[in-house]
């Protein structure tokens, strides 16, 4: 008797866990806020030493201190799109077999060897 081909479920098709998504968003937020602090410190140093081209550097630091927190909050609250809404899937849809994988027959299942010691 010929068995139908066993089709395993691929873990690569699974979405990232909520914890992984949250961790990556937190890291991105902390990095962006660190850049904001660097802009603040750089602006203070530039004013203190009266650097040349201060009229150029100060607005750039100020822009970084204003825009980066706004972007950091937007990106921290954002999550990846669901798989059915991704543009790549609409352009190149993958053929997915919706039938559940076949179970292994009793002869094909791995057996656990138990040592019976008296």
PDB file of N, CA, C and O in Angstrom, residues 32-110:
ATOM      1  N   UNK A  32      16.457  55.541  18.789  1.00  0.00           N
ATOM      2  CA  UNK A  32      16.062  56.855  18.285  1.00  0.00           C
ATOM      3  C   UNK A  32      16.101  57.912  19.386  1.00  0.00           C
ATOM      4  O   UNK A  32      16.511  59.052  19.146  1.00  0.00           O
ATOM      5  N   UNK A  33      15.706  57.550  20.585  1.00  0.00           N
ATOM      6  CA  UNK A  33      15.771  58.520  21.676  1.00  0.00           C
ATOM      7  C   UNK A  33      17.220  58.800  22.077  1.00  0.00           C
ATOM      8  O   UNK A  33      17.549  59.899  22.516  1.00  0.00           O
ATOM      9  N   UNK A  34      18.097  57.807  21.901  1.00  0.00           N
ATOM     10  CA  UNK A  34      19.526  58.045  22.125  1.00  0.00           C
ATOM     11  C   UNK A  34      20.082  59.046  21.116  1.00  0.00           C
ATOM     12  O   UNK A  34      20.903  59.908  21.457  1.00  0.00           O
ATOM     13  N   UNK A  35      19.625  58.961  19.873  1.00  0.00           N
ATOM     14  CA  UNK A  35      20.046  59.933  18.853  1.00  0.00           C
ATOM     15  C   UNK A  35      19.531  61.321  19.220  1.00  0.00           C
ATOM     16  O   UNK A  35      20.220  62.325  19.036  1.00  0.00           O
ATOM     17  N   UNK A  36      18.326  61.378  19.780  1.00  0.00           N
ATOM     18  CA  UNK A  36      17.779  62.677  20.210  1.00  0.00           C
ATOM     19  C   UNK A  36      18.643  63.285  21.310  1.00  0.00           C
ATOM     20  O   UNK A  36      18.937  64.483  21.288  1.00  0.00           O
ATOM     21  N   UNK A  37      19.042  62.462  22.264  1.00  0.00           N
ATOM     22  CA  UNK A  37      19.906  62.960  23.340  1.00  0.00           C
ATOM     23  C   UNK A  37      21.239  63.423  22.766  1.00  0.00           C
ATOM     24  O   UNK A  37      21.781  64.458  23.179  1.00  0.00           O
ATOM     25  N   UNK A  38      21.757  62.694  21.785  1.00  0.00           N
ATOM     26  CA  UNK A  38      23.014  63.102  21.143  1.00  0.00           C
ATOM     27  C   UNK A  38      22.852  64.449  20.446  1.00  0.00           C
ATOM     28  O   UNK A  38      23.772  65.288  20.483  1.00  0.00           O
ATOM     29  N   UNK A  39      21.699  64.692  19.827  1.00  0.00           N
ATOM     30  CA  UNK A  39      21.444  65.997  19.204  1.00  0.00           C
ATOM     31  C   UNK A  39      21.419  67.100  20.255  1.00  0.00           C
ATOM     32  O   UNK A  39      21.955  68.195  20.030  1.00  0.00           O
ATOM     33  N   UNK A  40      20.807  66.843  21.387  1.00  0.00           N
ATOM     34  CA  UNK A  40      20.751  67.831  22.471  1.00  0.00           C
ATOM     35  C   UNK A  40      22.149  68.147  23.001  1.00  0.00           C
ATOM     36  O   UNK A  40      22.518  69.314  23.155  1.00  0.00           O
ATOM     37  N   UNK A  41      22.932  67.100  23.253  1.00  0.00           N
ATOM     38  CA  UNK A  41      24.292  67.294  23.767  1.00  0.00           C
ATOM     39  C   UNK A  41      25.156  68.011  22.717  1.00  0.00           C
ATOM     40  O   UNK A  41      25.910  68.936  23.048  1.00  0.00           O
ATOM     41  N   UNK A  42      25.050  67.614  21.451  1.00  0.00           N
ATOM     42  CA  UNK A  42      25.833  68.256  20.388  1.00  0.00           C
ATOM     43  C   UNK A  42      25.454  69.725  20.262  1.00  0.00           C
ATOM     44  O   UNK A  42      26.331  70.592  20.089  1.00  0.00           O
ATOM     45  N   UNK A  43      24.171  70.050  20.360  1.00  0.00           N
ATOM     46  CA  UNK A  43      23.747  71.451  20.296  1.00  0.00           C
ATOM     47  C   UNK A  43      24.311  72.260  21.455  1.00  0.00           C
ATOM     48  O   UNK A  43      24.762  73.396  21.264  1.00  0.00           O
ATOM     49  N   UNK A  44      24.292  71.686  22.650  1.00  0.00           N
ATOM     50  CA  UNK A  44      24.832  72.394  23.816  1.00  0.00           C
ATOM     51  C   UNK A  44      26.335  72.616  23.674  1.00  0.00           C
ATOM     52  O   UNK A  44      26.847  73.693  24.000  1.00  0.00           O
ATOM     53  N   UNK A  45      27.042  71.621  23.180  1.00  0.00           N
ATOM     54  CA  UNK A  45      28.501  71.750  22.991  1.00  0.00           C
ATOM     55  C   UNK A  45      28.805  72.792  21.924  1.00  0.00           C
ATOM     56  O   UNK A  45      29.721  73.621  22.087  1.00  0.00           O
ATOM     57  N   UNK A  46      28.059  72.764  20.820  1.00  0.00           N
ATOM     58  CA  UNK A  46      28.295  73.732  19.746  1.00  0.00           C
ATOM     59  C   UNK A  46      28.061  75.163  20.220  1.00  0.00           C
ATOM     60  O   UNK A  46      28.803  76.081  19.837  1.00  0.00           O
ATOM     61  N   UNK A  47      27.036  75.378  21.037  1.00  0.00           N
ATOM     62  CA  UNK A  47      26.787  76.718  21.571  1.00  0.00           C
ATOM     63  C   UNK A  47      27.896  77.107  22.549  1.00  0.00           C
ATOM     64  O   UNK A  47      28.370  78.245  22.557  1.00  0.00           O
ATOM     65  N   UNK A  48      28.334  76.146  23.360  1.00  0.00           N
ATOM     66  CA  UNK A  48      29.371  76.433  24.355  1.00  0.00           C
ATOM     67  C   UNK A  48      30.698  76.819  23.740  1.00  0.00           C
ATOM     68  O   UNK A  48      31.384  77.718  24.241  1.00  0.00           O
ATOM     69  N   UNK A  49      31.097  76.170  22.655  1.00  0.00           N
ATOM     70  CA  UNK A  49      32.395  76.469  22.039  1.00  0.00           C
ATOM     71  C   UNK A  49      32.263  77.486  20.913  1.00  0.00           C
ATOM     72  O   UNK A  49      33.267  77.867  20.315  1.00  0.00           O
ATOM     73  N   UNK A  50      31.062  77.957  20.647  1.00  0.00           N
ATOM     74  CA  UNK A  50      30.768  78.900  19.571  1.00  0.00           C
ATOM     75  C   UNK A  50      31.418  78.443  18.269  1.00  0.00           C
ATOM     76  O   UNK A  50      32.275  79.106  17.688  1.00  0.00           O
ATOM     77  N   UNK A  51      30.976  77.276  17.824  1.00  0.00           N
ATOM     78  CA  UNK A  51      31.529  76.635  16.632  1.00  0.00           C
ATOM     79  C   UNK A  51      31.222  77.448  15.380  1.00  0.00           C
ATOM     80  O   UNK A  51      30.233  78.185  15.328  1.00  0.00           O
ATOM     81  N   UNK A  52      32.091  77.309  14.371  1.00  0.00           N
ATOM     82  CA  UNK A  52      31.781  77.969  13.098  1.00  0.00           C
ATOM     83  C   UNK A  52      30.543  77.305  12.466  1.00  0.00           C
ATOM     84  O   UNK A  52      30.271  76.132  12.706  1.00  0.00           O
ATOM     85  N   UNK A  53      29.842  78.057  11.687  1.00  0.00           N
ATOM     86  CA  UNK A  53      28.597  77.621  11.042  1.00  0.00           C
ATOM     87  C   UNK A  53      27.536  77.237  12.070  1.00  0.00           C
ATOM     88  O   UNK A  53      26.733  76.334  11.850  1.00  0.00           O
ATOM     89  N   UNK A  54      27.519  77.951  13.187  1.00  0.00           N
ATOM     90  CA  UNK A  54      26.540  77.672  14.237  1.00  0.00           C
ATOM     91  C   UNK A  54      25.121  77.868  13.715  1.00  0.00           C
ATOM     92  O   UNK A  54      24.208  77.148  14.115  1.00  0.00           O
ATOM     93  N   UNK A  55      24.941  78.813  12.809  1.00  0.00           N
ATOM     94  CA  UNK A  55      23.622  79.069  12.227  1.00  0.00           C
ATOM     95  C   UNK A  55      23.095  77.873  11.436  1.00  0.00           C
ATOM     96  O   UNK A  55      21.894  77.732  11.235  1.00  0.00           O
ATOM     97  N   UNK A  56      23.997  76.977  11.000  1.00  0.00           N
ATOM     98  CA  UNK A  56      23.585  75.778  10.266  1.00  0.00           C
ATOM     99  C   UNK A  56      23.373  74.594  11.211  1.00  0.00           C
ATOM    100  O   UNK A  56      22.383  73.865  11.101  1.00  0.00           O
ATOM    101  N   UNK A  57      24.290  74.390  12.156  1.00  0.00           N
ATOM    102  CA  UNK A  57      24.254  73.213  13.013  1.00  0.00           C
ATOM    103  C   UNK A  57      23.137  73.261  14.043  1.00  0.00           C
ATOM    104  O   UNK A  57      22.535  72.239  14.362  1.00  0.00           O
ATOM    105  N   UNK A  58      22.858  74.448  14.591  1.00  0.00           N
ATOM    106  CA  UNK A  58      21.833  74.547  15.629  1.00  0.00           C
ATOM    107  C   UNK A  58      20.430  74.187  15.115  1.00  0.00           C
ATOM    108  O   UNK A  58      19.719  73.429  15.779  1.00  0.00           O
ATOM    109  N   UNK A  59      20.007  74.702  13.948  1.00  0.00           N
ATOM    110  CA  UNK A  59      18.696  74.265  13.444  1.00  0.00           C
ATOM    111  C   UNK A  59      18.642  72.767  13.130  1.00  0.00           C
ATOM    112  O   UNK A  59      17.607  72.119  13.332  1.00  0.00           O
ATOM    113  N   UNK A  60      19.755  72.185  12.666  1.00  0.00           N
ATOM    114  CA  UNK A  60      19.770  70.743  12.397  1.00  0.00           C
ATOM    115  C   UNK A  60      19.599  69.954  13.693  1.00  0.00           C
ATOM    116  O   UNK A  60      18.851  68.967  13.740  1.00  0.00           O
ATOM    117  N   UNK A  61      20.292  70.369  14.749  1.00  0.00           N
ATOM    118  CA  UNK A  61      20.136  69.694  16.047  1.00  0.00           C
ATOM    119  C   UNK A  61      18.722  69.890  16.580  1.00  0.00           C
ATOM    120  O   UNK A  61      18.120  68.956  17.120  1.00  0.00           O
ATOM    121  N   UNK A  62      18.189  71.107  16.430  1.00  0.00           N
ATOM    122  CA  UNK A  62      16.824  71.371  16.888  1.00  0.00           C
ATOM    123  C   UNK A  62      15.806  70.551  16.116  1.00  0.00           C
ATOM    124  O   UNK A  62      14.842  70.025  16.691  1.00  0.00           O
ATOM    125  N   UNK A  63      16.000  70.422  14.820  1.00  0.00           N
ATOM    126  CA  UNK A  63      15.104  69.611  14.001  1.00  0.00           C
ATOM    127  C   UNK A  63      15.153  68.143  14.441  1.00  0.00           C
ATOM    128  O   UNK A  63      14.122  67.472  14.513  1.00  0.00           O
ATOM    129  N   UNK A  64      16.365  67.663  14.736  1.00  0.00           N
ATOM    130  CA  UNK A  64      16.509  66.292  15.226  1.00  0.00           C
ATOM    131  C   UNK A  64      15.819  66.089  16.567  1.00  0.00           C
ATOM    132  O   UNK A  64      15.190  65.055  16.806  1.00  0.00           O
ATOM    133  N   UNK A  65      15.896  67.100  17.441  1.00  0.00           N
ATOM    134  CA  UNK A  65      15.264  66.975  18.765  1.00  0.00           C
ATOM    135  C   UNK A  65      13.744  67.049  18.678  1.00  0.00           C
ATOM    136  O   UNK A  65      13.047  66.540  19.547  1.00  0.00           O
ATOM    137  N   UNK A  66      13.199  67.661  17.627  1.00  0.00           N
ATOM    138  CA  UNK A  66      11.751  67.779  17.490  1.00  0.00           C
ATOM    139  C   UNK A  66      11.164  66.612  16.698  1.00  0.00           C
ATOM    140  O   UNK A  66      10.146  66.036  17.079  1.00  0.00           O
ATOM    141  N   UNK A  67      11.800  66.231  15.596  1.00  0.00           N
ATOM    142  CA  UNK A  67      11.244  65.200  14.722  1.00  0.00           C
ATOM    143  C   UNK A  67      11.482  63.774  15.217  1.00  0.00           C
ATOM    144  O   UNK A  67      10.629  62.910  15.031  1.00  0.00           O
ATOM    145  N   UNK A  68      12.624  63.524  15.804  1.00  0.00           N
ATOM    146  CA  UNK A  68      12.963  62.149  16.210  1.00  0.00           C
ATOM    147  C   UNK A  68      11.997  61.580  17.251  1.00  0.00           C
ATOM    148  O   UNK A  68      11.563  60.441  17.104  1.00  0.00           O
ATOM    149  N   UNK A  69      11.583  62.335  18.287  1.00  0.00           N
ATOM    150  CA  UNK A  69      10.611  61.742  19.230  1.00  0.00           C
ATOM    151  C   UNK A  69       9.285  61.403  18.556  1.00  0.00           C
ATOM    152  O   UNK A  69       8.668  60.375  18.861  1.00  0.00           O
ATOM    153  N   UNK A  70       8.837  62.267  17.664  1.00  0.00           N
ATOM    154  CA  UNK A  70       7.582  62.009  16.949  1.00  0.00           C
ATOM    155  C   UNK A  70       7.690  60.736  16.117  1.00  0.00           C
ATOM    156  O   UNK A  70       6.817  59.872  16.170  1.00  0.00           O
ATOM    157  N   UNK A  71       8.788  60.602  15.367  1.00  0.00           N
ATOM    158  CA  UNK A  71       8.993  59.394  14.563  1.00  0.00           C
ATOM    159  C   UNK A  71       9.177  58.162  15.445  1.00  0.00           C
ATOM    160  O   UNK A  71       8.702  57.081  15.103  1.00  0.00           O
ATOM    161  N   UNK A  72       9.870  58.318  16.567  1.00  0.00           N
ATOM    162  CA  UNK A  72      10.109  57.178  17.457  1.00  0.00           C
ATOM    163  C   UNK A  72       8.796  56.625  17.997  1.00  0.00           C
ATOM    164  O   UNK A  72       8.606  55.403  18.050  1.00  0.00           O
ATOM    165  N   UNK A  73       7.871  57.491  18.370  1.00  0.00           N
ATOM    166  CA  UNK A  73       6.581  57.034  18.893  1.00  0.00           C
ATOM    167  C   UNK A  73       5.767  56.360  17.788  1.00  0.00           C
ATOM    168  O   UNK A  73       5.162  55.316  18.000  1.00  0.00           O
ATOM    169  N   UNK A  74       5.771  56.954  16.591  1.00  0.00           N
ATOM    170  CA  UNK A  74       5.047  56.346  15.474  1.00  0.00           C
ATOM    171  C   UNK A  74       5.583  54.952  15.158  1.00  0.00           C
ATOM    172  O   UNK A  74       4.822  54.000  14.964  1.00  0.00           O
ATOM    173  N   UNK A  75       6.893  54.821  15.086  1.00  0.00           N
ATOM    174  CA  UNK A  75       7.485  53.528  14.746  1.00  0.00           C
ATOM    175  C   UNK A  75       7.369  52.517  15.881  1.00  0.00           C
ATOM    176  O   UNK A  75       7.265  51.323  15.642  1.00  0.00           O
ATOM    177  N   UNK A  76       7.371  52.986  17.127  1.00  0.00           N
ATOM    178  CA  UNK A  76       7.249  52.063  18.255  1.00  0.00           C
ATOM    179  C   UNK A  76       5.840  51.487  18.344  1.00  0.00           C
ATOM    180  O   UNK A  76       5.651  50.367  18.812  1.00  0.00           O
ATOM    181  N   UNK A  77       4.855  52.249  17.894  1.00  0.00           N
ATOM    182  CA  UNK A  77       3.476  51.759  17.948  1.00  0.00           C
ATOM    183  C   UNK A  77       3.067  51.019  16.692  1.00  0.00           C
ATOM    184  O   UNK A  77       1.974  50.471  16.629  1.00  0.00           O
ATOM    185  N   UNK A  78       3.921  51.008  15.697  1.00  0.00           N
ATOM    186  CA  UNK A  78       3.618  50.333  14.441  1.00  0.00           C
ATOM    187  C   UNK A  78       3.992  48.864  14.558  1.00  0.00           C
ATOM    188  O   UNK A  78       4.901  48.491  15.278  1.00  0.00           O
ATOM    189  N   UNK A  79       3.287  48.026  13.834  1.00  0.00           N
ATOM    190  CA  UNK A  79       3.630  46.607  13.796  1.00  0.00           C
ATOM    191  C   UNK A  79       3.648  46.184  12.342  1.00  0.00           C
ATOM    192  O   UNK A  79       3.075  46.856  11.488  1.00  0.00           O
ATOM    193  N   UNK A  80       4.311  45.076  12.042  1.00  0.00           N
ATOM    194  CA  UNK A  80       4.378  44.650  10.644  1.00  0.00           C
ATOM    195  C   UNK A  80       2.994  44.332  10.087  1.00  0.00           C
ATOM    196  O   UNK A  80       2.099  43.923  10.834  1.00  0.00           O
ATOM    197  N   UNK A  81       2.803  44.506   8.785  1.00  0.00           N
ATOM    198  CA  UNK A  81       1.487  44.209   8.207  1.00  0.00           C
ATOM    199  C   UNK A  81       1.191  42.725   8.258  1.00  0.00           C
ATOM    200  O   UNK A  81       2.096  41.899   8.251  1.00  0.00           O
ATOM    201  N   UNK A  82      -0.089  42.408   8.306  1.00  0.00           N
ATOM    202  CA  UNK A  82      -0.482  41.002   8.280  1.00  0.00           C
ATOM    203  C   UNK A  82      -0.141  40.430   6.918  1.00  0.00           C
ATOM    204  O   UNK A  82      -0.070  41.140   5.921  1.00  0.00           O
ATOM    205  N   UNK A  83       0.073  39.146   6.877  1.00  0.00           N
ATOM    206  CA  UNK A  83       0.560  38.475   5.671  1.00  0.00           C
ATOM    207  C   UNK A  83      -0.368  38.689   4.476  1.00  0.00           C
ATOM    208  O   UNK A  83       0.092  38.876   3.361  1.00  0.00           O
ATOM    209  N   UNK A  84      -1.688  38.709   4.677  1.00  0.00           N
ATOM    210  CA  UNK A  84      -2.587  38.826   3.538  1.00  0.00           C
ATOM    211  C   UNK A  84      -2.627  40.253   2.994  1.00  0.00           C
ATOM    212  O   UNK A  84      -3.129  40.483   1.907  1.00  0.00           O
ATOM    213  N   UNK A  85      -2.087  41.229   3.736  1.00  0.00           N
ATOM    214  CA  UNK A  85      -2.104  42.608   3.284  1.00  0.00           C
ATOM    215  C   UNK A  85      -0.777  43.053   2.682  1.00  0.00           C
ATOM    216  O   UNK A  85      -0.659  44.197   2.275  1.00  0.00           O
ATOM    217  N   UNK A  86       0.204  42.205   2.653  1.00  0.00           N
ATOM    218  CA  UNK A  86       1.518  42.574   2.121  1.00  0.00           C
ATOM    219  C   UNK A  86       1.451  42.688   0.610  1.00  0.00           C
ATOM    220  O   UNK A  86       0.820  41.896  -0.077  1.00  0.00           O
ATOM    221  N   UNK A  87       2.115  43.687   0.064  1.00  0.00           N
ATOM    222  CA  UNK A  87       2.115  43.923  -1.374  1.00  0.00           C
ATOM    223  C   UNK A  87       2.824  42.797  -2.110  1.00  0.00           C
ATOM    224  O   UNK A  87       2.406  42.400  -3.197  1.00  0.00           O
ATOM    225  N   UNK A  88       3.859  42.235  -1.506  1.00  0.00           N
ATOM    226  CA  UNK A  88       4.595  41.147  -2.164  1.00  0.00           C
ATOM    227  C   UNK A  88       3.695  39.950  -2.411  1.00  0.00           C
ATOM    228  O   UNK A  88       3.817  39.261  -3.425  1.00  0.00           O
ATOM    229  N   UNK A  89       2.787  39.669  -1.497  1.00  0.00           N
ATOM    230  CA  UNK A  89       1.888  38.527  -1.666  1.00  0.00           C
ATOM    231  C   UNK A  89       0.830  38.795  -2.730  1.00  0.00           C
ATOM    232  O   UNK A  89       0.314  37.873  -3.344  1.00  0.00           O
ATOM    233  N   UNK A  90       0.487  40.055  -2.944  1.00  0.00           N
ATOM    234  CA  UNK A  90      -0.493  40.374  -3.973  1.00  0.00           C
ATOM    235  C   UNK A  90       0.130  40.322  -5.360  1.00  0.00           C
ATOM    236  O   UNK A  90      -0.527  39.983  -6.334  1.00  0.00           O
ATOM    237  N   UNK A  91       1.414  40.679  -5.452  1.00  0.00           N
ATOM    238  CA  UNK A  91       2.094  40.653  -6.746  1.00  0.00           C
ATOM    239  C   UNK A  91       2.510  39.240  -7.135  1.00  0.00           C
ATOM    240  O   UNK A  91       2.391  38.852  -8.286  1.00  0.00           O
ATOM    241  N   UNK A  92       3.038  38.492  -6.183  1.00  0.00           N
ATOM    242  CA  UNK A  92       3.511  37.126  -6.434  1.00  0.00           C
ATOM    243  C   UNK A  92       2.895  36.193  -5.393  1.00  0.00           C
ATOM    244  O   UNK A  92       3.553  35.818  -4.424  1.00  0.00           O
ATOM    245  N   UNK A  93       1.632  35.839  -5.560  1.00  0.00           N
ATOM    246  CA  UNK A  93       1.014  34.979  -4.540  1.00  0.00           C
ATOM    247  C   UNK A  93       1.661  33.599  -4.503  1.00  0.00           C
ATOM    248  O   UNK A  93       1.978  33.026  -5.532  1.00  0.00           O
ATOM    249  N   UNK A  94       1.891  33.137  -3.287  1.00  0.00           N
ATOM    250  CA  UNK A  94       2.445  31.794  -3.106  1.00  0.00           C
ATOM    251  C   UNK A  94       1.310  30.799  -3.067  1.00  0.00           C
ATOM    252  O   UNK A  94       0.271  31.052  -2.473  1.00  0.00           O
ATOM    253  N   UNK A  95       1.516  29.666  -3.691  1.00  0.00           N
ATOM    254  CA  UNK A  95       0.508  28.614  -3.643  1.00  0.00           C
ATOM    255  C   UNK A  95       0.634  27.901  -2.307  1.00  0.00           C
ATOM    256  O   UNK A  95       1.665  27.352  -1.974  1.00  0.00           O
ATOM    257  N   UNK A  96      -0.416  27.963  -1.536  1.00  0.00           N
ATOM    258  CA  UNK A  96      -0.423  27.286  -0.245  1.00  0.00           C
ATOM    259  C   UNK A  96      -1.439  26.172  -0.293  1.00  0.00           C
ATOM    260  O   UNK A  96      -2.568  26.362  -0.712  1.00  0.00           O
ATOM    261  N   UNK A  97      -1.023  25.035   0.158  1.00  0.00           N
ATOM    262  CA  UNK A  97      -1.913  23.887   0.209  1.00  0.00           C
ATOM    263  C   UNK A  97      -2.692  23.964   1.513  1.00  0.00           C
ATOM    264  O   UNK A  97      -2.118  23.919   2.592  1.00  0.00           O
ATOM    265  N   UNK A  98      -3.999  24.146   1.411  1.00  0.00           N
ATOM    266  CA  UNK A  98      -4.827  24.306   2.598  1.00  0.00           C
ATOM    267  C   UNK A  98      -5.217  22.982   3.244  1.00  0.00           C
ATOM    268  O   UNK A  98      -5.856  22.970   4.282  1.00  0.00           O
ATOM    269  N   UNK A  99      -4.846  21.882   2.624  1.00  0.00           N
ATOM    270  CA  UNK A  99      -5.175  20.602   3.227  1.00  0.00           C
ATOM    271  C   UNK A  99      -4.220  20.330   4.384  1.00  0.00           C
ATOM    272  O   UNK A  99      -3.045  20.650   4.308  1.00  0.00           O
ATOM    273  N   UNK A 100      -4.700  19.776   5.471  1.00  0.00           N
ATOM    274  CA  UNK A 100      -3.813  19.509   6.597  1.00  0.00           C
ATOM    275  C   UNK A 100      -2.810  18.422   6.234  1.00  0.00           C
ATOM    276  O   UNK A 100      -3.064  17.594   5.364  1.00  0.00           O
ATOM    277  N   UNK A 101      -1.645  18.452   6.879  1.00  0.00           N
ATOM    278  CA  UNK A 101      -0.651  17.426   6.572  1.00  0.00           C
ATOM    279  C   UNK A 101      -1.160  16.046   6.969  1.00  0.00           C
ATOM    280  O   UNK A 101      -1.932  15.899   7.913  1.00  0.00           O
ATOM    281  N   UNK A 102      -0.715  15.078   6.229  1.00  0.00           N
ATOM    282  CA  UNK A 102      -1.133  13.701   6.502  1.00  0.00           C
ATOM    283  C   UNK A 102      -0.397  13.206   7.748  1.00  0.00           C
ATOM    284  O   UNK A 102       0.766  13.496   7.950  1.00  0.00           O
ATOM    285  N   UNK A 103      -1.084  12.451   8.548  1.00  0.00           N
ATOM    286  CA  UNK A 103      -0.456  11.879   9.731  1.00  0.00           C
ATOM    287  C   UNK A 103       0.401  10.692   9.308  1.00  0.00           C
ATOM    288  O   UNK A 103       0.132  10.033   8.310  1.00  0.00           O
ATOM    289  N   UNK A 104       1.436  10.452  10.064  1.00  0.00           N
ATOM    290  CA  UNK A 104       2.294   9.312   9.773  1.00  0.00           C
ATOM    291  C   UNK A 104       1.581   8.025  10.176  1.00  0.00           C
ATOM    292  O   UNK A 104       0.876   7.976  11.178  1.00  0.00           O
ATOM    293  N   UNK A 105       1.789   7.022   9.388  1.00  0.00           N
ATOM    294  CA  UNK A 105       1.234   5.718   9.733  1.00  0.00           C
ATOM    295  C   UNK A 105       1.982   5.166  10.940  1.00  0.00           C
ATOM    296  O   UNK A 105       3.080   5.600  11.268  1.00  0.00           O
ATOM    297  N   UNK A 106       1.407   4.187  11.600  1.00  0.00           N
ATOM    298  CA  UNK A 106       2.006   3.632  12.812  1.00  0.00           C
ATOM    299  C   UNK A 106       3.400   3.066  12.532  1.00  0.00           C
ATOM    300  O   UNK A 106       4.293   3.151  13.369  1.00  0.00           O
ATOM    301  N   UNK A 107       3.609   2.518  11.325  1.00  0.00           N
ATOM    302  CA  UNK A 107       4.924   1.947  11.007  1.00  0.00           C
ATOM    303  C   UNK A 107       5.969   3.040  10.803  1.00  0.00           C
ATOM    304  O   UNK A 107       7.158   2.823  10.979  1.00  0.00           O
ATOM    305  N   UNK A 108       5.552   4.239  10.430  1.00  0.00           N
ATOM    306  CA  UNK A 108       6.492   5.316  10.125  1.00  0.00           C
ATOM    307  C   UNK A 108       6.808   6.186  11.332  1.00  0.00           C
ATOM    308  O   UNK A 108       7.729   6.979  11.296  1.00  0.00           O
ATOM    309  N   UNK A 109       6.032   6.071  12.396  1.00  0.00           N
ATOM    310  CA  UNK A 109       6.246   6.905  13.570  1.00  0.00           C
ATOM    311  C   UNK A 109       7.518   6.490  14.293  1.00  0.00           C
ATOM    312  O   UNK A 109       7.837   5.310  14.373  1.00  0.00           O
ATOM    313  N   UNK A 110       8.233   7.476  14.835  1.00  0.00           N
ATOM    314  CA  UNK A 110       9.413   7.105  15.618  1.00  0.00           C
ATOM    315  C   UNK A 110       8.995   6.403  16.908  1.00  0.00           C
ATOM    316  O   UNK A 110       7.997   6.764  17.524  1.00  0.00           O
TER     317      UNK A 110
END
